Amino acid sequence: MDKIFWENYYSGNKFVDFPSPFAEYCVNEGLVGNAVIVDIGCGNGRDSYYFVNNSAKEVVGIDQSEVVIVKNIENIGNLKKPIQNKIKFYSGNFVKPESYHGLNATLYYSRFTFHAITHNEQLIFLSMLSEIMNSGDISAIEARTINDKTFQKGVKTNKNTNFTDHHRCFSNPIEIIQTIIDKNFELLYFEESDKFAIFNDEKPSVMRIIFKKK
């Protein structure tokens, strides 16, 4: 993970007070209500705040950037008082299992962070989820795939990985799905589209994948 890049990014990044389309999708699909959610690589907390405002039982945001975590904690005070105690943030490496100790999460949510780690770390991450998740727990991931046009840009540095202003590892959906099945998960939903994460003129090809621990 490019910690220095993200520290600099969030140092100058303004607070965003609207949720991502993927967060809205998860709410509309009934994944959020009464769930204990870990927002993995939460960034500025836009989705974490949205979840706690939409009936999540508890939300914990994890991010490697200490800068953005400080900002997120400060912004908890902008929430309605009854839900301020239902959300917290801390800095940590989301690939390591110790980052999840004691959380008792039921929904592991990752948007645009799965492609911020290396290919090997992606496999380690999925193996870790298999170990820490309990039967019936859900994971929801949205990430760029090898069909994204950005995959053809920058300098190739590793398997399915290139460097532009920072590293991105583009997922091969077939490989990820097979890994999920091999790790004793039940695949609940998969779809790939360039309409899921439109931002200005950018239309990245991303996959949405939701799976449950058996």
PDB file of C-alpha atoms in Angstrom:
ATOM      1  CA  MET A   1       0.000   0.000   0.000  1.00  0.00           C
ATOM      2  CA  ASP A   2       1.268   3.490  -0.880  1.00  0.00           C
ATOM      3  CA  LYS A   3       0.961   5.035   2.582  1.00  0.00           C
ATOM      4  CA  ILE A   4       2.874   8.232   1.746  1.00  0.00           C
ATOM      5  CA  PHE A   5       0.678   8.858  -1.307  1.00  0.00           C
ATOM      6  CA  TRP A   6      -2.515   8.463   0.704  1.00  0.00           C
ATOM      7  CA  GLU A   7      -1.274  10.566   3.613  1.00  0.00           C
ATOM      8  CA  ASN A   8      -0.559  13.392   1.159  1.00  0.00           C
ATOM      9  CA  TYR A   9      -3.857  12.825  -0.628  1.00  0.00           C
ATOM     10  CA  TYR A  10      -5.955  13.073   2.502  1.00  0.00           C
ATOM     11  CA  SER A  11      -3.942  15.984   3.893  1.00  0.00           C
ATOM     12  CA  GLY A  12      -5.306  18.146   1.092  1.00  0.00           C
ATOM     13  CA  ASN A  13      -8.589  16.353   0.408  1.00  0.00           C
ATOM     14  CA  LYS A  14     -11.825  18.029   1.422  1.00  0.00           C
ATOM     15  CA  PHE A  15     -14.440  16.193   3.448  1.00  0.00           C
ATOM     16  CA  VAL A  16     -17.000  14.380   1.283  1.00  0.00           C
ATOM     17  CA  ASP A  17     -20.467  14.158   2.813  1.00  0.00           C
ATOM     18  CA  PHE A  18     -22.203  11.914   0.279  1.00  0.00           C
ATOM     19  CA  PRO A  19     -21.988   8.104   0.042  1.00  0.00           C
ATOM     20  CA  SER A  20     -20.573   6.053  -2.797  1.00  0.00           C
ATOM     21  CA  PRO A  21     -22.986   4.254  -5.149  1.00  0.00           C
ATOM     22  CA  PHE A  22     -21.737   0.943  -3.755  1.00  0.00           C
ATOM     23  CA  ALA A  23     -22.661   1.968  -0.219  1.00  0.00           C
ATOM     24  CA  GLU A  24     -26.133   2.915  -1.446  1.00  0.00           C
ATOM     25  CA  TYR A  25     -26.382  -0.447  -3.194  1.00  0.00           C
ATOM     26  CA  CYS A  26     -25.516  -2.306   0.017  1.00  0.00           C
ATOM     27  CA  VAL A  27     -28.140  -0.358   1.966  1.00  0.00           C
ATOM     28  CA  ASN A  28     -30.796  -0.957  -0.691  1.00  0.00           C
ATOM     29  CA  GLU A  29     -29.983  -4.692  -0.745  1.00  0.00           C
ATOM     30  CA  GLY A  30     -30.580  -4.963   3.000  1.00  0.00           C
ATOM     31  CA  LEU A  31     -26.981  -5.744   3.940  1.00  0.00           C
ATOM     32  CA  VAL A  32     -26.545  -2.829   6.344  1.00  0.00           C
ATOM     33  CA  GLY A  33     -29.570  -2.805   8.657  1.00  0.00           C
ATOM     34  CA  ASN A  34     -28.594  -3.963  12.168  1.00  0.00           C
ATOM     35  CA  ALA A  35     -25.159  -5.097  10.917  1.00  0.00           C
ATOM     36  CA  VAL A  36     -21.845  -4.614  12.678  1.00  0.00           C
ATOM     37  CA  ILE A  37     -19.768  -3.248   9.807  1.00  0.00           C
ATOM     38  CA  VAL A  38     -16.055  -2.943   9.251  1.00  0.00           C
ATOM     39  CA  ASP A  39     -15.407  -0.324   6.568  1.00  0.00           C
ATOM     40  CA  ILE A  40     -12.075  -1.629   5.268  1.00  0.00           C
ATOM     41  CA  GLY A  41      -9.891   1.170   3.944  1.00  0.00           C
ATOM     42  CA  CYS A  42     -12.549   3.679   4.962  1.00  0.00           C
ATOM     43  CA  GLY A  43     -10.769   6.750   3.606  1.00  0.00           C
ATOM     44  CA  ASN A  44     -12.651   9.904   4.522  1.00  0.00           C
ATOM     45  CA  GLY A  45     -15.431   7.880   6.120  1.00  0.00           C
ATOM     46  CA  ARG A  46     -18.119   8.863   3.626  1.00  0.00           C
ATOM     47  CA  ASP A  47     -19.598   5.351   3.592  1.00  0.00           C
ATOM     48  CA  SER A  48     -19.075   4.739   7.302  1.00  0.00           C
ATOM     49  CA  TYR A  49     -21.153   7.794   8.185  1.00  0.00           C
ATOM     50  CA  TYR A  50     -23.792   6.755   5.670  1.00  0.00           C
ATOM     51  CA  PHE A  51     -24.064   3.277   7.145  1.00  0.00           C
ATOM     52  CA  VAL A  52     -24.446   4.476  10.719  1.00  0.00           C
ATOM     53  CA  ASN A  53     -27.148   6.874   9.535  1.00  0.00           C
ATOM     54  CA  ASN A  54     -28.957   3.986   7.839  1.00  0.00           C
ATOM     55  CA  SER A  55     -29.594   1.574  10.683  1.00  0.00           C
ATOM     56  CA  ALA A  56     -26.214  -0.120  11.037  1.00  0.00           C
ATOM     57  CA  LYS A  57     -25.823  -1.441  14.565  1.00  0.00           C
ATOM     58  CA  GLU A  58     -22.169  -0.361  14.713  1.00  0.00           C
ATOM     59  CA  VAL A  59     -19.525   0.813  12.240  1.00  0.00           C
ATOM     60  CA  VAL A  60     -15.753   0.635  12.552  1.00  0.00           C
ATOM     61  CA  GLY A  61     -13.636   2.367   9.906  1.00  0.00           C
ATOM     62  CA  ILE A  62     -10.066   1.162   9.366  1.00  0.00           C
ATOM     63  CA  ASP A  63      -7.495   2.975   7.244  1.00  0.00           C
ATOM     64  CA  GLN A  64      -3.709   3.073   7.056  1.00  0.00           C
ATOM     65  CA  SER A  65      -3.759   6.884   6.822  1.00  0.00           C
ATOM     66  CA  GLU A  66      -3.378   8.431  10.255  1.00  0.00           C
ATOM     67  CA  VAL A  67      -4.197  11.849   8.764  1.00  0.00           C
ATOM     68  CA  VAL A  68      -7.636  10.828   7.546  1.00  0.00           C
ATOM     69  CA  ILE A  69      -8.464   8.906  10.729  1.00  0.00           C
ATOM     70  CA  VAL A  70      -7.884  12.044  12.807  1.00  0.00           C
ATOM     71  CA  LYS A  71     -10.209  13.975  10.485  1.00  0.00           C
ATOM     72  CA  ASN A  72     -12.857  11.253  10.649  1.00  0.00           C
ATOM     73  CA  ILE A  73     -12.841  11.180  14.448  1.00  0.00           C
ATOM     74  CA  GLU A  74     -13.306  14.941  14.506  1.00  0.00           C
ATOM     75  CA  ASN A  75     -16.271  14.647  12.148  1.00  0.00           C
ATOM     76  CA  ILE A  76     -18.099  12.180  14.405  1.00  0.00           C
ATOM     77  CA  GLY A  77     -19.243  15.230  16.330  1.00  0.00           C
ATOM     78  CA  ASN A  78     -21.308  16.302  13.311  1.00  0.00           C
ATOM     79  CA  LEU A  79     -23.522  13.223  13.633  1.00  0.00           C
ATOM     80  CA  LYS A  80     -26.704  13.132  15.666  1.00  0.00           C
ATOM     81  CA  LYS A  81     -25.884  12.410  19.304  1.00  0.00           C
ATOM     82  CA  PRO A  82     -27.805   9.085  19.517  1.00  0.00           C
ATOM     83  CA  ILE A  83     -25.523   7.503  16.908  1.00  0.00           C
ATOM     84  CA  GLN A  84     -22.161   9.088  17.769  1.00  0.00           C
ATOM     85  CA  ASN A  85     -21.286   6.164  20.029  1.00  0.00           C
ATOM     86  CA  LYS A  86     -22.047   3.675  17.259  1.00  0.00           C
ATOM     87  CA  ILE A  87     -19.116   4.670  15.047  1.00  0.00           C
ATOM     88  CA  LYS A  88     -15.380   4.734  15.536  1.00  0.00           C
ATOM     89  CA  PHE A  89     -12.231   4.930  13.459  1.00  0.00           C
ATOM     90  CA  TYR A  90      -8.671   3.779  13.867  1.00  0.00           C
ATOM     91  CA  SER A  91      -5.530   3.464  11.797  1.00  0.00           C
ATOM     92  CA  GLY A  92      -4.381  -0.038  10.890  1.00  0.00           C
ATOM     93  CA  ASN A  93      -3.229  -2.394   8.170  1.00  0.00           C
ATOM     94  CA  PHE A  94      -6.406  -4.069   6.950  1.00  0.00           C
ATOM     95  CA  VAL A  95      -4.528  -7.048   5.528  1.00  0.00           C
ATOM     96  CA  LYS A  96      -3.443  -8.130   9.013  1.00  0.00           C
ATOM     97  CA  PRO A  97      -5.890 -10.160  11.160  1.00  0.00           C
ATOM     98  CA  GLU A  98      -4.967  -8.296  14.359  1.00  0.00           C
ATOM     99  CA  SER A  99      -6.718  -5.223  12.919  1.00  0.00           C
ATOM    100  CA  TYR A 100     -10.043  -7.023  13.423  1.00  0.00           C
ATOM    101  CA  HIS A 101      -9.630  -8.471  16.904  1.00  0.00           C
ATOM    102  CA  GLY A 102     -12.642  -7.935  19.123  1.00  0.00           C
ATOM    103  CA  LEU A 103     -14.812  -6.265  16.480  1.00  0.00           C
ATOM    104  CA  ASN A 104     -17.384  -9.073  16.067  1.00  0.00           C
ATOM    105  CA  ALA A 105     -18.264  -7.753  12.613  1.00  0.00           C
ATOM    106  CA  THR A 106     -21.028  -9.276  10.502  1.00  0.00           C
ATOM    107  CA  LEU A 107     -20.346  -7.257   7.316  1.00  0.00           C
ATOM    108  CA  TYR A 108     -16.842  -6.741   5.911  1.00  0.00           C
ATOM    109  CA  TYR A 109     -17.117  -3.884   3.423  1.00  0.00           C
ATOM    110  CA  SER A 110     -14.352  -2.847   1.017  1.00  0.00           C
ATOM    111  CA  ARG A 111     -14.764  -0.233  -1.669  1.00  0.00           C
ATOM    112  CA  PHE A 112     -11.823   0.740  -3.900  1.00  0.00           C
ATOM    113  CA  THR A 113      -9.310  -0.596  -1.383  1.00  0.00           C
ATOM    114  CA  PHE A 114      -8.941  -4.170  -2.661  1.00  0.00           C
ATOM    115  CA  HIS A 115      -7.060  -2.809  -5.686  1.00  0.00           C
ATOM    116  CA  ALA A 116      -4.834  -0.661  -3.426  1.00  0.00           C
ATOM    117  CA  ILE A 117      -2.915  -3.742  -2.281  1.00  0.00           C
ATOM    118  CA  THR A 118      -0.672  -6.137  -4.183  1.00  0.00           C
ATOM    119  CA  HIS A 119      -1.880  -9.295  -5.911  1.00  0.00           C
ATOM    120  CA  ASN A 120      -0.267 -11.415  -3.211  1.00  0.00           C
ATOM    121  CA  GLU A 121      -1.874  -9.262  -0.505  1.00  0.00           C
ATOM    122  CA  GLN A 122      -5.271  -9.757  -2.155  1.00  0.00           C
ATOM    123  CA  LEU A 123      -4.899 -13.519  -1.773  1.00  0.00           C
ATOM    124  CA  ILE A 124      -3.663 -13.104   1.807  1.00  0.00           C
ATOM    125  CA  PHE A 125      -6.625 -10.818   2.522  1.00  0.00           C
ATOM    126  CA  LEU A 126      -9.160 -13.370   1.259  1.00  0.00           C
ATOM    127  CA  SER A 127      -7.473 -16.125   3.261  1.00  0.00           C
ATOM    128  CA  MET A 128      -7.584 -13.912   6.340  1.00  0.00           C
ATOM    129  CA  LEU A 129     -11.302 -13.239   5.858  1.00  0.00           C
ATOM    130  CA  SER A 130     -11.894 -16.980   5.679  1.00  0.00           C
ATOM    131  CA  GLU A 131     -10.197 -17.359   9.049  1.00  0.00           C
ATOM    132  CA  ILE A 132     -11.780 -14.449  10.942  1.00  0.00           C
ATOM    133  CA  MET A 133     -15.330 -14.470   9.577  1.00  0.00           C
ATOM    134  CA  ASN A 134     -18.010 -16.544  11.267  1.00  0.00           C
ATOM    135  CA  SER A 135     -20.635 -18.641   9.506  1.00  0.00           C
ATOM    136  CA  GLY A 136     -23.223 -16.336   7.956  1.00  0.00           C
ATOM    137  CA  ASP A 137     -21.000 -13.243   7.910  1.00  0.00           C
ATOM    138  CA  ILE A 138     -20.987 -11.254   4.667  1.00  0.00           C
ATOM    139  CA  SER A 139     -18.220  -9.571   2.688  1.00  0.00           C
ATOM    140  CA  ALA A 140     -18.910  -6.958   0.010  1.00  0.00           C
ATOM    141  CA  ILE A 141     -16.099  -5.771  -2.272  1.00  0.00           C
ATOM    142  CA  GLU A 142     -15.997  -3.277  -5.122  1.00  0.00           C
ATOM    143  CA  ALA A 143     -12.712  -2.962  -7.029  1.00  0.00           C
ATOM    144  CA  ARG A 144     -11.193  -2.279 -10.422  1.00  0.00           C
ATOM    145  CA  THR A 145     -10.659  -5.218 -12.768  1.00  0.00           C
ATOM    146  CA  ILE A 146      -8.219  -6.032 -15.557  1.00  0.00           C
ATOM    147  CA  ASN A 147     -10.875  -4.785 -18.004  1.00  0.00           C
ATOM    148  CA  ASP A 148     -10.452  -1.227 -16.734  1.00  0.00           C
ATOM    149  CA  LYS A 149      -8.754   1.061 -19.275  1.00  0.00           C
ATOM    150  CA  THR A 150      -6.409   2.322 -16.554  1.00  0.00           C
ATOM    151  CA  PHE A 151      -4.871  -1.151 -16.525  1.00  0.00           C
ATOM    152  CA  GLN A 152      -3.146  -0.258 -19.806  1.00  0.00           C
ATOM    153  CA  LYS A 153      -1.572   2.923 -18.398  1.00  0.00           C
ATOM    154  CA  GLY A 154       1.497   3.590 -16.301  1.00  0.00           C
ATOM    155  CA  VAL A 155       4.406   1.250 -15.556  1.00  0.00           C
ATOM    156  CA  LYS A 156       3.820  -2.448 -14.923  1.00  0.00           C
ATOM    157  CA  THR A 157       5.308  -3.353 -11.543  1.00  0.00           C
ATOM    158  CA  ASN A 158       3.824  -6.731 -10.578  1.00  0.00           C
ATOM    159  CA  LYS A 159       1.128  -9.220 -11.559  1.00  0.00           C
ATOM    160  CA  ASN A 160      -1.968  -7.266 -12.705  1.00  0.00           C
ATOM    161  CA  THR A 161      -0.358  -4.149 -11.197  1.00  0.00           C
ATOM    162  CA  ASN A 162       0.751  -0.806 -12.603  1.00  0.00           C
ATOM    163  CA  PHE A 163       2.028   2.475 -11.249  1.00  0.00           C
ATOM    164  CA  THR A 164       0.730   5.875 -12.352  1.00  0.00           C
ATOM    165  CA  ASP A 165       0.663   8.320  -9.426  1.00  0.00           C
ATOM    166  CA  HIS A 166       0.255   5.302  -7.129  1.00  0.00           C
ATOM    167  CA  HIS A 167       0.025   1.508  -7.427  1.00  0.00           C
ATOM    168  CA  ARG A 168      -3.160  -0.282  -8.429  1.00  0.00           C
ATOM    169  CA  CYS A 169      -3.669  -4.030  -8.662  1.00  0.00           C
ATOM    170  CA  PHE A 170      -6.455  -4.894 -11.094  1.00  0.00           C
ATOM    171  CA  SER A 171      -8.392  -8.042 -10.239  1.00  0.00           C
ATOM    172  CA  ASN A 172      -9.004 -10.918 -12.605  1.00  0.00           C
ATOM    173  CA  PRO A 173     -12.649 -11.704 -11.733  1.00  0.00           C
ATOM    174  CA  ILE A 174     -12.365 -15.395 -12.674  1.00  0.00           C
ATOM    175  CA  GLU A 175      -9.368 -15.843 -10.392  1.00  0.00           C
ATOM    176  CA  ILE A 176     -10.979 -13.950  -7.499  1.00  0.00           C
ATOM    177  CA  ILE A 177     -14.229 -15.906  -7.746  1.00  0.00           C
ATOM    178  CA  GLN A 178     -12.358 -19.217  -7.770  1.00  0.00           C
ATOM    179  CA  THR A 179     -10.295 -18.148  -4.747  1.00  0.00           C
ATOM    180  CA  ILE A 180     -13.464 -17.204  -2.867  1.00  0.00           C
ATOM    181  CA  ILE A 181     -15.038 -20.576  -3.602  1.00  0.00           C
ATOM    182  CA  ASP A 182     -11.837 -22.370  -2.576  1.00  0.00           C
ATOM    183  CA  LYS A 183     -11.837 -20.474   0.751  1.00  0.00           C
ATOM    184  CA  ASN A 184     -15.200 -21.946   1.784  1.00  0.00           C
ATOM    185  CA  PHE A 185     -17.331 -18.938   0.865  1.00  0.00           C
ATOM    186  CA  GLU A 186     -20.681 -18.959  -0.867  1.00  0.00           C
ATOM    187  CA  LEU A 187     -20.817 -16.523  -3.786  1.00  0.00           C
ATOM    188  CA  LEU A 188     -24.010 -14.478  -3.436  1.00  0.00           C
ATOM    189  CA  TYR A 189     -23.580 -11.893  -6.178  1.00  0.00           C
ATOM    190  CA  PHE A 190     -21.125 -10.851  -8.872  1.00  0.00           C
ATOM    191  CA  GLU A 191     -21.374  -8.206 -11.552  1.00  0.00           C
ATOM    192  CA  GLU A 192     -18.856  -6.182 -13.519  1.00  0.00           C
ATOM    193  CA  SER A 193     -19.664  -2.845 -15.142  1.00  0.00           C
ATOM    194  CA  ASP A 194     -18.233   0.535 -16.125  1.00  0.00           C
ATOM    195  CA  LYS A 195     -21.400   2.195 -14.822  1.00  0.00           C
ATOM    196  CA  PHE A 196     -20.943   1.449 -11.102  1.00  0.00           C
ATOM    197  CA  ALA A 197     -18.365   4.109 -10.228  1.00  0.00           C
ATOM    198  CA  ILE A 198     -18.677   6.946 -12.734  1.00  0.00           C
ATOM    199  CA  PHE A 199     -16.812  10.060 -11.593  1.00  0.00           C
ATOM    200  CA  ASN A 200     -16.743  13.093 -13.891  1.00  0.00           C
ATOM    201  CA  ASP A 201     -15.443  11.707 -17.218  1.00  0.00           C
ATOM    202  CA  GLU A 202     -13.992   8.566 -15.671  1.00  0.00           C
ATOM    203  CA  LYS A 203     -15.852   5.258 -16.063  1.00  0.00           C
ATOM    204  CA  PRO A 204     -13.695   2.568 -14.451  1.00  0.00           C
ATOM    205  CA  SER A 205     -14.549  -1.062 -15.028  1.00  0.00           C
ATOM    206  CA  VAL A 206     -15.212  -2.456 -11.566  1.00  0.00           C
ATOM    207  CA  MET A 207     -16.571  -5.653 -10.086  1.00  0.00           C
ATOM    208  CA  ARG A 208     -19.054  -5.916  -7.270  1.00  0.00           C
ATOM    209  CA  ILE A 209     -18.737  -9.183  -5.433  1.00  0.00           C
ATOM    210  CA  ILE A 210     -20.644 -10.297  -2.352  1.00  0.00           C
ATOM    211  CA  PHE A 211     -19.992 -13.576  -0.572  1.00  0.00           C
ATOM    212  CA  LYS A 212     -20.930 -15.318   2.669  1.00  0.00           C
ATOM    213  CA  LYS A 213     -18.959 -17.536   5.026  1.00  0.00           C
ATOM    214  CA  LYS A 214     -20.462 -21.007   5.002  1.00  0.00           C
TER     215      LYS A 214
END
